Amino acid sequence: MKAFAALFTALDQTTRTSVKTAALAEYFSTAPEDDRVWTIALLSGRRPRRAITTTKLREWAAEHAGIPLWLFEACYPVVGDLSETIALVLPEPKTRIEKSLSGWIATLRGLDNAEDDVRKAAILEAWDGLPPIERFVFNKLITGGWRMGVSQKLMTRALAKATGIEEAELTHRLMGDWSPDKVSWDSLIEAPDPTADLSRPYPFYLAYQVDGEPHELGDVSDWLAERKWDGIRGQLILRGGERHLWSRGEELMTDRFPEFAQLVDFLPPGTVMDGEVLAYDREAEAPLSFNRLQPRIGRKTVPKKLLAEAPCILMAYDLLEWQGADLRQTPLVDRRAILQDALGALPPELPIRLSPRVEAETWDDLAKARAISREIGAEGLMLKRLSAPYLAGRKKGDWWKWKVDPLTIDAVMIYAQAGSGRRATLYTDFTFAVWDDNDLVPFTKAYSGLTDAEFREITAWVRKNTTDRFGPVRAVTPHHVFEIAFEGIQASPRHKSGVALRFPRMARWRKDKPLNEANTLEDLNAMLAQYG
Amino acid sequence: MVLEFKEAGIYCPAADAYIDPWRPVPRALITHGHSDHARPGHGTYLATEAAAPVIRHRLGDIRIETTRYGVEHRMGDATISFHPAGHVPGSAQIRVEVGGEVWVASGDYKTIDDGLSEPFEPVRCHTFITESTFGLPIYDWPAQDLLARDLNAWWAGCVAEGKRAVLGVYALGKAQRIMRLLDPSIGPILTHGAVEATNKVLRGQGLILPDTIHVTDGVDAKSHPNAIVLAPPSALGSAWMKRFGTVSTGFASGWMRLRGVRRRRAADRGFVVSDHADWKGLNWAIAQTGAERVFVTHGYTAQFSKWLSEQGYEAGIVETEFGGESLDDVEEAEVTAP
C-alpha cells in the first residue's frame, strides 16, 4: 500500500492537472497489476462493500486513542472526514506492516463474516502498523467514499499515457458493470473481449452551455435544434434479448423503468439509444413536470400505482449502435435518419418518442422557440451540429445547451451551517427566507454559487453574528440579501413556505440591497402560479 | 477574584491593571506583540524586554516599561511577574499573586522549544488561564527535526525542478523560526518586506537570524534561481509573486494538519507548524501548573473545557477577543507586522 499511499500523497499535494496525470501514469506503469485494477475501480467509484460499520470504527478509534467518544465526535465535524479523523486521533504506529493495496482489500474481505472481536483485533492491528497516510487510506478502503481530486477523465488520460491506448477507447472499456474482483488488468484494459459485457454503455457526449451569442455558431442550417427536456438522461441498450438503462452517472436504472421491457420485442438486438427519460402524458402528448418523475428515481422497484401515476417514456435523440454496429463516427444527420425510420415504424403505445426537431429558418426563430421553453416544460434548446460524430465526454464545439435564463428572487439569509469535507471549516449551507408581512418565512436552502473568498467573508460574518444554535445550525441576524437563482418552482406541502425550488443557488450576494427590499412570499406565490 | 473577566479584558482589581486588554485602559500588561494581544490606545504598557521592540515598532509612540522574566513587580496588593511562554521571542505568561493566591494568564503559548523563543516554563498556580486554539486531539505537531527535513526536501526539490519555493508564514515568530530550520547550502533566503521589517527589529535586539535578502527591484528568479521566499500568506498568489517565475507554493500553519484546509489553501504544500500548543502540549502544560481551576479562552473552548472537567479540573470558558492563529487568519491571510 506504500505505492498507493505515495500516489495519494502526490495527488493530494498538487493542484496541477499535469502533475496529477504524470503521477497516475507512473503508478499505472509500475504498480502491481492487481493494485492497478483496484485503483481504477476506486477512482471510478467502485468501492469494496463496507465490512464494518462506521459506528464500530468510531468506538474503536476513540477507545484506542484514549479519548471519550463525545470528544471523538466533536473532532469529526472539524475534520469533515471520518477516515481522516480516525487517522489523526490514533496514537503513533508501533510497527510497520507491508502489504499491497489488493492485499489489504483481501484482508478486509476476510472480515466480512467474522465475529466482532476478530474484526476489532484486525483493524487495531492495521492501525498500529501503518503510518498516518496509509492509515487514512486504509480507513478510506473500509468506509468508501473516495475523493482524491481525480476525475475519471483525468484518470483515463493517465491510463492512456501509461498504456498508449486511446483515451476515448479506454473511457468505453471502463464503462459498465465490471467488478475489480472479476477482471484482470489484461481483460479490462489491454485486451478486453467486446462480447463479454452486453450491458456496457458508451460514454455519454455532454454539451456545454452556449457562451456567446448562438448566431456565432454559424449557419443555422448546419444545426439540429431540439428541446432540452427536463428529465434524466438515459442510455437504453437492447442487446441479446435484454435491455439495460444507464444513467449519466453510470448507474443501472433498468429495474426502475419496467415499461421499457417491451421495446426488446420491437427493436432489433444491437440497438443503443441516447435520450431523456421523462414522465409523460400520453393523451396530451406532453411531458409531465420533473416533480412527477422524481418518486420514480429514488426507488429500486416501482409499485403499480406509481407506474400508473407517472408513466415514463424515452425521448430518444440519438442512435449510437444499430444492428450491432457502432454508429458513433457516423454524422448526426445520418444517425438521426436511421433513428427516425426505426421509431416511425413503432406503434404509438410504446413508451418511446423521437425528440422533435425545432424547425427554424433563422437564429431569431430559435430565440423565439427558446422563449416559450418553460411553458412547454423544457429547460431551453439543444443545438447539435448535423455533421458531427458522437463524441465521448464533455467536448466543446458540436453540442451546445442553450438554456432559458433562470428564475431569480432576492432572499434573506437566516440560518447557516458548515459544509463538509473540503468545506468543513466554512459556513457554506444557508437557509433563505422571504418576507411575509413582518415575518421571514424560510423557503429554500442553497450552498453554491459564491466564490471561495465570498464564503470566507460570510463565514467570518456568521461567526460574529450568530444569535442561536441548533446543533450544527446557526441562526444569524437577518442582514444579508442574496439573489437566489433556480430552474423551476413547485407547490410543496412539506415546506413551510408551500413551495419547493429546483436547483437553487446563490447567483449574487446583493450587498447593495437593504434587508427590507428582499422579495415577499406573495412574489414567490406569483411565480408559482405562473411557472409551477 | 485575583483576575476578573471584564468588558475591556482580563482585569486584576488588586493591581488595577489589565492583561492584553482589547479596549483602551490606563494600565496594560502585555504578553506578546501579536496584534490581538498588544493593541493601541492604552495609558501605559508593561512587557518583557524582548517583546517590547516589536510592540513599539507596531504601535509607535507609546509609554512602555519593560521587565525581565521572573522579576516580581509590586502593584497595589498584587505581585506580578512575567514567565516564558515559548510562543514567539519575548512572549510571556503573566503570573499574578494576591494574598498567596496565584493565577497565571498564559496568553498564547507552545510547549516545544522552537530554538528561537525562550522555552515555555510551567508556573505553579491555583488558577490557570489557557488558550485552546488547537484544543482537540486531532492536533499533534510533528517534531521540529522532521519539519526541518520536510521543508528542506521541498526546497531542494524545487531547486532541482528549476522552481522557486515560496512559503507563506506569519511575519512575527513563524518566519524567523523557519529561517533557522532552513539549510543555507541549498540557496539564499529572500524575504517580503513584512517579514524583513520584523527581522530587522529582532536582529536589533540581538537575536541571531540567518542572512536574508529583502525582495526589492532586481531581486527575482534570474538573480536568485535557487532561492526560497518567505512572505506573508496574503502575498501568495498576488502580483508581487510574478517576479519569481515558476514557483511551488507552501503554507506553514497548524491548520495544515487538516486535509480540507490544506486543499482549500490551494498551496502546493502544507507544513504543519504552529506557535501554539497542540493537544498534548496543552494537556501537559496544564498538568504542570498544578492548577485546580482552568479558564479556557480562544479556540475550541466548549470541547476543551468539557474535557478538562472530565479530567477533574474546575473548568470554565471565558469569551475574549483574542484571535491567535485562527482559521480565519489562515483563510484571510492576515498579517500582523507592517
mmCIF file of N, CA, C and O in Angstrom, chain A residues 77-78 416-430 450-460 462-463 472, chain B residues 260-261 264 327-328 331-332:
data_model
loop_
_atom_site.group_PDB
_atom_site.id
_atom_site.type_symbol
_atom_site.label_atom_id
_atom_site.label_comp_id
_atom_site.label_asym_id
_atom_site.label_seq_id
_atom_site.Cartn_x
_atom_site.Cartn_y
_atom_site.Cartn_z
ATOM 1 N N PRO A 77 -16.685 16.845 12.976
ATOM 2 C CA PRO A 77 -17.116 17.960 12.113
ATOM 3 C C PRO A 77 -16.000 18.960 11.810
ATOM 4 O O PRO A 77 -16.058 19.665 10.815
ATOM 5 N N VAL A 78 -15.001 19.017 12.661
ATOM 6 C CA VAL A 78 -13.877 19.922 12.408
ATOM 7 C C VAL A 78 -13.042 19.402 11.237
ATOM 8 O O VAL A 78 -12.628 20.144 10.359
ATOM 9 N N ALA A 416 -27.244 29.326 8.927
ATOM 10 C CA ALA A 416 -26.016 28.913 8.259
ATOM 11 C C ALA A 416 -25.529 27.620 8.883
ATOM 12 O O ALA A 416 -25.691 27.395 10.087
ATOM 13 N N GLN A 417 -24.953 26.790 8.044
ATOM 14 C CA GLN A 417 -24.413 25.525 8.520
ATOM 15 C C GLN A 417 -23.079 25.291 7.819
ATOM 16 O O GLN A 417 -22.927 25.656 6.649
ATOM 17 N N ALA A 418 -22.140 24.673 8.539
ATOM 18 C CA ALA A 418 -20.832 24.415 7.933
ATOM 19 C C ALA A 418 -20.974 23.351 6.857
ATOM 20 O O ALA A 418 -21.857 22.501 6.915
ATOM 21 N N GLY A 419 -20.094 23.401 5.877
ATOM 22 C CA GLY A 419 -20.091 22.393 4.826
ATOM 23 C C GLY A 419 -19.414 21.131 5.334
ATOM 24 O O GLY A 419 -19.154 20.979 6.529
ATOM 25 N N SER A 420 -19.135 20.214 4.439
ATOM 26 C CA SER A 420 -18.423 19.017 4.856
ATOM 27 C C SER A 420 -17.209 18.843 3.960
ATOM 28 O O SER A 420 -17.055 19.539 2.971
ATOM 29 N N GLY A 421 -16.350 17.922 4.329
ATOM 30 C CA GLY A 421 -15.156 17.635 3.526
ATOM 31 C C GLY A 421 -14.291 18.873 3.405
ATOM 32 O O GLY A 421 -13.942 19.500 4.396
ATOM 33 N N ARG A 422 -13.990 19.232 2.171
ATOM 34 C CA ARG A 422 -13.124 20.362 1.879
ATOM 35 C C ARG A 422 -13.655 21.652 2.503
ATOM 36 O O ARG A 422 -12.911 22.586 2.761
ATOM 37 N N ARG A 423 -14.992 21.714 2.707
ATOM 38 C CA ARG A 423 -15.567 22.960 3.176
ATOM 39 C C ARG A 423 -15.973 22.899 4.649
ATOM 40 O O ARG A 423 -16.755 23.714 5.120
ATOM 41 N N ALA A 424 -15.394 21.917 5.392
ATOM 42 C CA ALA A 424 -15.850 21.667 6.767
ATOM 43 C C ALA A 424 -15.665 22.868 7.694
ATOM 44 O O ALA A 424 -16.387 23.027 8.657
ATOM 45 N N THR A 425 -14.697 23.723 7.409
ATOM 46 C CA THR A 425 -14.458 24.831 8.322
ATOM 47 C C THR A 425 -15.107 26.128 7.839
ATOM 48 O O THR A 425 -14.915 27.171 8.427
ATOM 49 N N LEU A 426 -15.857 26.040 6.766
ATOM 50 C CA LEU A 426 -16.531 27.227 6.248
ATOM 51 C C LEU A 426 -18.036 27.079 6.394
ATOM 52 O O LEU A 426 -18.561 25.970 6.313
ATOM 53 N N TYR A 427 -18.724 28.188 6.587
ATOM 54 C CA TYR A 427 -20.181 28.166 6.520
ATOM 55 C C TYR A 427 -20.587 28.301 5.061
ATOM 56 O O TYR A 427 -20.298 29.314 4.428
ATOM 57 N N THR A 428 -21.176 27.242 4.543
ATOM 58 C CA THR A 428 -21.476 27.229 3.103
ATOM 59 C C THR A 428 -22.925 26.893 2.800
ATOM 60 O O THR A 428 -23.376 27.094 1.699
ATOM 61 N N ASP A 429 -23.645 26.324 3.794
ATOM 62 C CA ASP A 429 -25.014 25.886 3.533
ATOM 63 C C ASP A 429 -25.963 26.842 4.246
ATOM 64 O O ASP A 429 -25.977 26.889 5.475
ATOM 65 N N PHE A 430 -26.725 27.559 3.465
ATOM 66 C CA PHE A 430 -27.547 28.617 4.056
ATOM 67 C C PHE A 430 -29.037 28.372 3.814
ATOM 68 O O PHE A 430 -29.412 27.762 2.827
ATOM 69 N N LEU A 450 -21.161 30.971 -4.636
ATOM 70 C CA LEU A 450 -20.249 32.007 -4.162
ATOM 71 C C LEU A 450 -18.805 31.596 -4.432
ATOM 72 O O LEU A 450 -18.494 30.417 -4.533
ATOM 73 N N THR A 451 -17.927 32.568 -4.502
ATOM 74 C CA THR A 451 -16.512 32.259 -4.650
ATOM 75 C C THR A 451 -15.957 31.856 -3.275
ATOM 76 O O THR A 451 -16.580 32.128 -2.249
ATOM 77 N N ASP A 452 -14.791 31.227 -3.265
ATOM 78 C CA ASP A 452 -14.155 30.860 -2.004
ATOM 79 C C ASP A 452 -13.950 32.094 -1.126
ATOM 80 O O ASP A 452 -14.140 32.049 0.081
ATOM 81 N N ALA A 453 -13.578 33.193 -1.749
ATOM 82 C CA ALA A 453 -13.346 34.424 -0.984
ATOM 83 C C ALA A 453 -14.654 34.896 -0.338
ATOM 84 O O ALA A 453 -14.660 35.325 0.820
ATOM 85 N N GLU A 454 -15.752 34.794 -1.086
ATOM 86 C CA GLU A 454 -17.040 35.206 -0.523
ATOM 87 C C GLU A 454 -17.463 34.281 0.615
ATOM 88 O O GLU A 454 -18.002 34.718 1.623
ATOM 89 N N PHE A 455 -17.201 32.972 0.445
ATOM 90 C CA PHE A 455 -17.533 32.034 1.522
ATOM 91 C C PHE A 455 -16.720 32.355 2.775
ATOM 92 O O PHE A 455 -17.224 32.272 3.890
ATOM 93 N N ARG A 456 -15.467 32.730 2.603
ATOM 94 C CA ARG A 456 -14.645 33.083 3.772
ATOM 95 C C ARG A 456 -15.191 34.335 4.437
ATOM 96 O O ARG A 456 -15.268 34.419 5.660
ATOM 97 N N GLU A 457 -15.608 35.278 3.611
ATOM 98 C CA GLU A 457 -16.139 36.530 4.145
ATOM 99 C C GLU A 457 -17.431 36.280 4.925
ATOM 100 O O GLU A 457 -17.599 36.762 6.049
ATOM 101 N N ILE A 458 -18.318 35.493 4.341
ATOM 102 C CA ILE A 458 -19.601 35.257 5.008
ATOM 103 C C ILE A 458 -19.384 34.386 6.256
ATOM 104 O O ILE A 458 -20.065 34.548 7.259
ATOM 105 N N THR A 459 -18.380 33.495 6.201
ATOM 106 C CA THR A 459 -18.084 32.646 7.361
ATOM 107 C C THR A 459 -17.646 33.505 8.549
ATOM 108 O O THR A 459 -18.123 33.337 9.677
ATOM 109 N N ALA A 460 -16.764 34.452 8.288
ATOM 110 C CA ALA A 460 -16.306 35.342 9.355
ATOM 111 C C ALA A 460 -17.494 36.129 9.910
ATOM 112 O O ALA A 460 -17.619 36.329 11.123
ATOM 113 N N VAL A 462 -20.714 35.177 9.858
ATOM 114 C CA VAL A 462 -21.607 34.261 10.589
ATOM 115 C C VAL A 462 -21.081 34.053 12.016
ATOM 116 O O VAL A 462 -21.836 34.081 12.978
ATOM 117 N N ARG A 463 -19.756 33.871 12.130
ATOM 118 C CA ARG A 463 -19.178 33.638 13.460
ATOM 119 C C ARG A 463 -19.487 34.790 14.405
ATOM 120 O O ARG A 463 -19.691 34.587 15.594
ATOM 121 N N PRO A 472 -25.702 21.730 14.601
ATOM 122 C CA PRO A 472 -24.719 22.347 13.708
ATOM 123 C C PRO A 472 -25.233 23.628 13.041
ATOM 124 O O PRO A 472 -24.476 24.322 12.382
ATOM 125 N N GLY B 260 -8.625 19.166 4.570
ATOM 126 C CA GLY B 260 -9.585 20.085 3.969
ATOM 127 C C GLY B 260 -9.032 21.503 3.869
ATOM 128 O O GLY B 260 -9.163 22.159 2.842
ATOM 129 N N VAL B 261 -8.385 21.951 4.921
ATOM 130 C CA VAL B 261 -7.816 23.296 4.927
ATOM 131 C C VAL B 261 -6.640 23.366 3.950
ATOM 132 O O VAL B 261 -6.501 24.308 3.184
ATOM 133 N N ARG B 264 -7.948 23.621 0.499
ATOM 134 C CA ARG B 264 -8.619 24.871 0.174
ATOM 135 C C ARG B 264 -7.633 26.022 -0.012
ATOM 136 O O ARG B 264 -7.868 26.941 -0.762
ATOM 137 N N LEU B 327 -8.415 30.174 12.340
ATOM 138 C CA LEU B 327 -8.608 29.672 10.991
ATOM 139 C C LEU B 327 -8.946 30.822 10.056
ATOM 140 O O LEU B 327 -8.591 30.808 8.890
ATOM 141 N N ASP B 328 -9.638 31.820 10.586
ATOM 142 C CA ASP B 328 -9.923 32.993 9.771
ATOM 143 C C ASP B 328 -8.637 33.612 9.249
ATOM 144 O O ASP B 328 -8.559 34.036 8.117
ATOM 145 N N GLU B 331 -7.428 31.652 6.487
ATOM 146 C CA GLU B 331 -8.254 31.856 5.299
ATOM 147 C C GLU B 331 -8.057 33.256 4.733
ATOM 148 O O GLU B 331 -7.952 33.450 3.543
ATOM 149 N N GLU B 332 -8.035 34.233 5.627
ATOM 150 C CA GLU B 332 -7.963 35.607 5.163
ATOM 151 C C GLU B 332 -6.528 36.066 4.973
ATOM 152 O O GLU B 332 -6.293 37.124 4.425
#
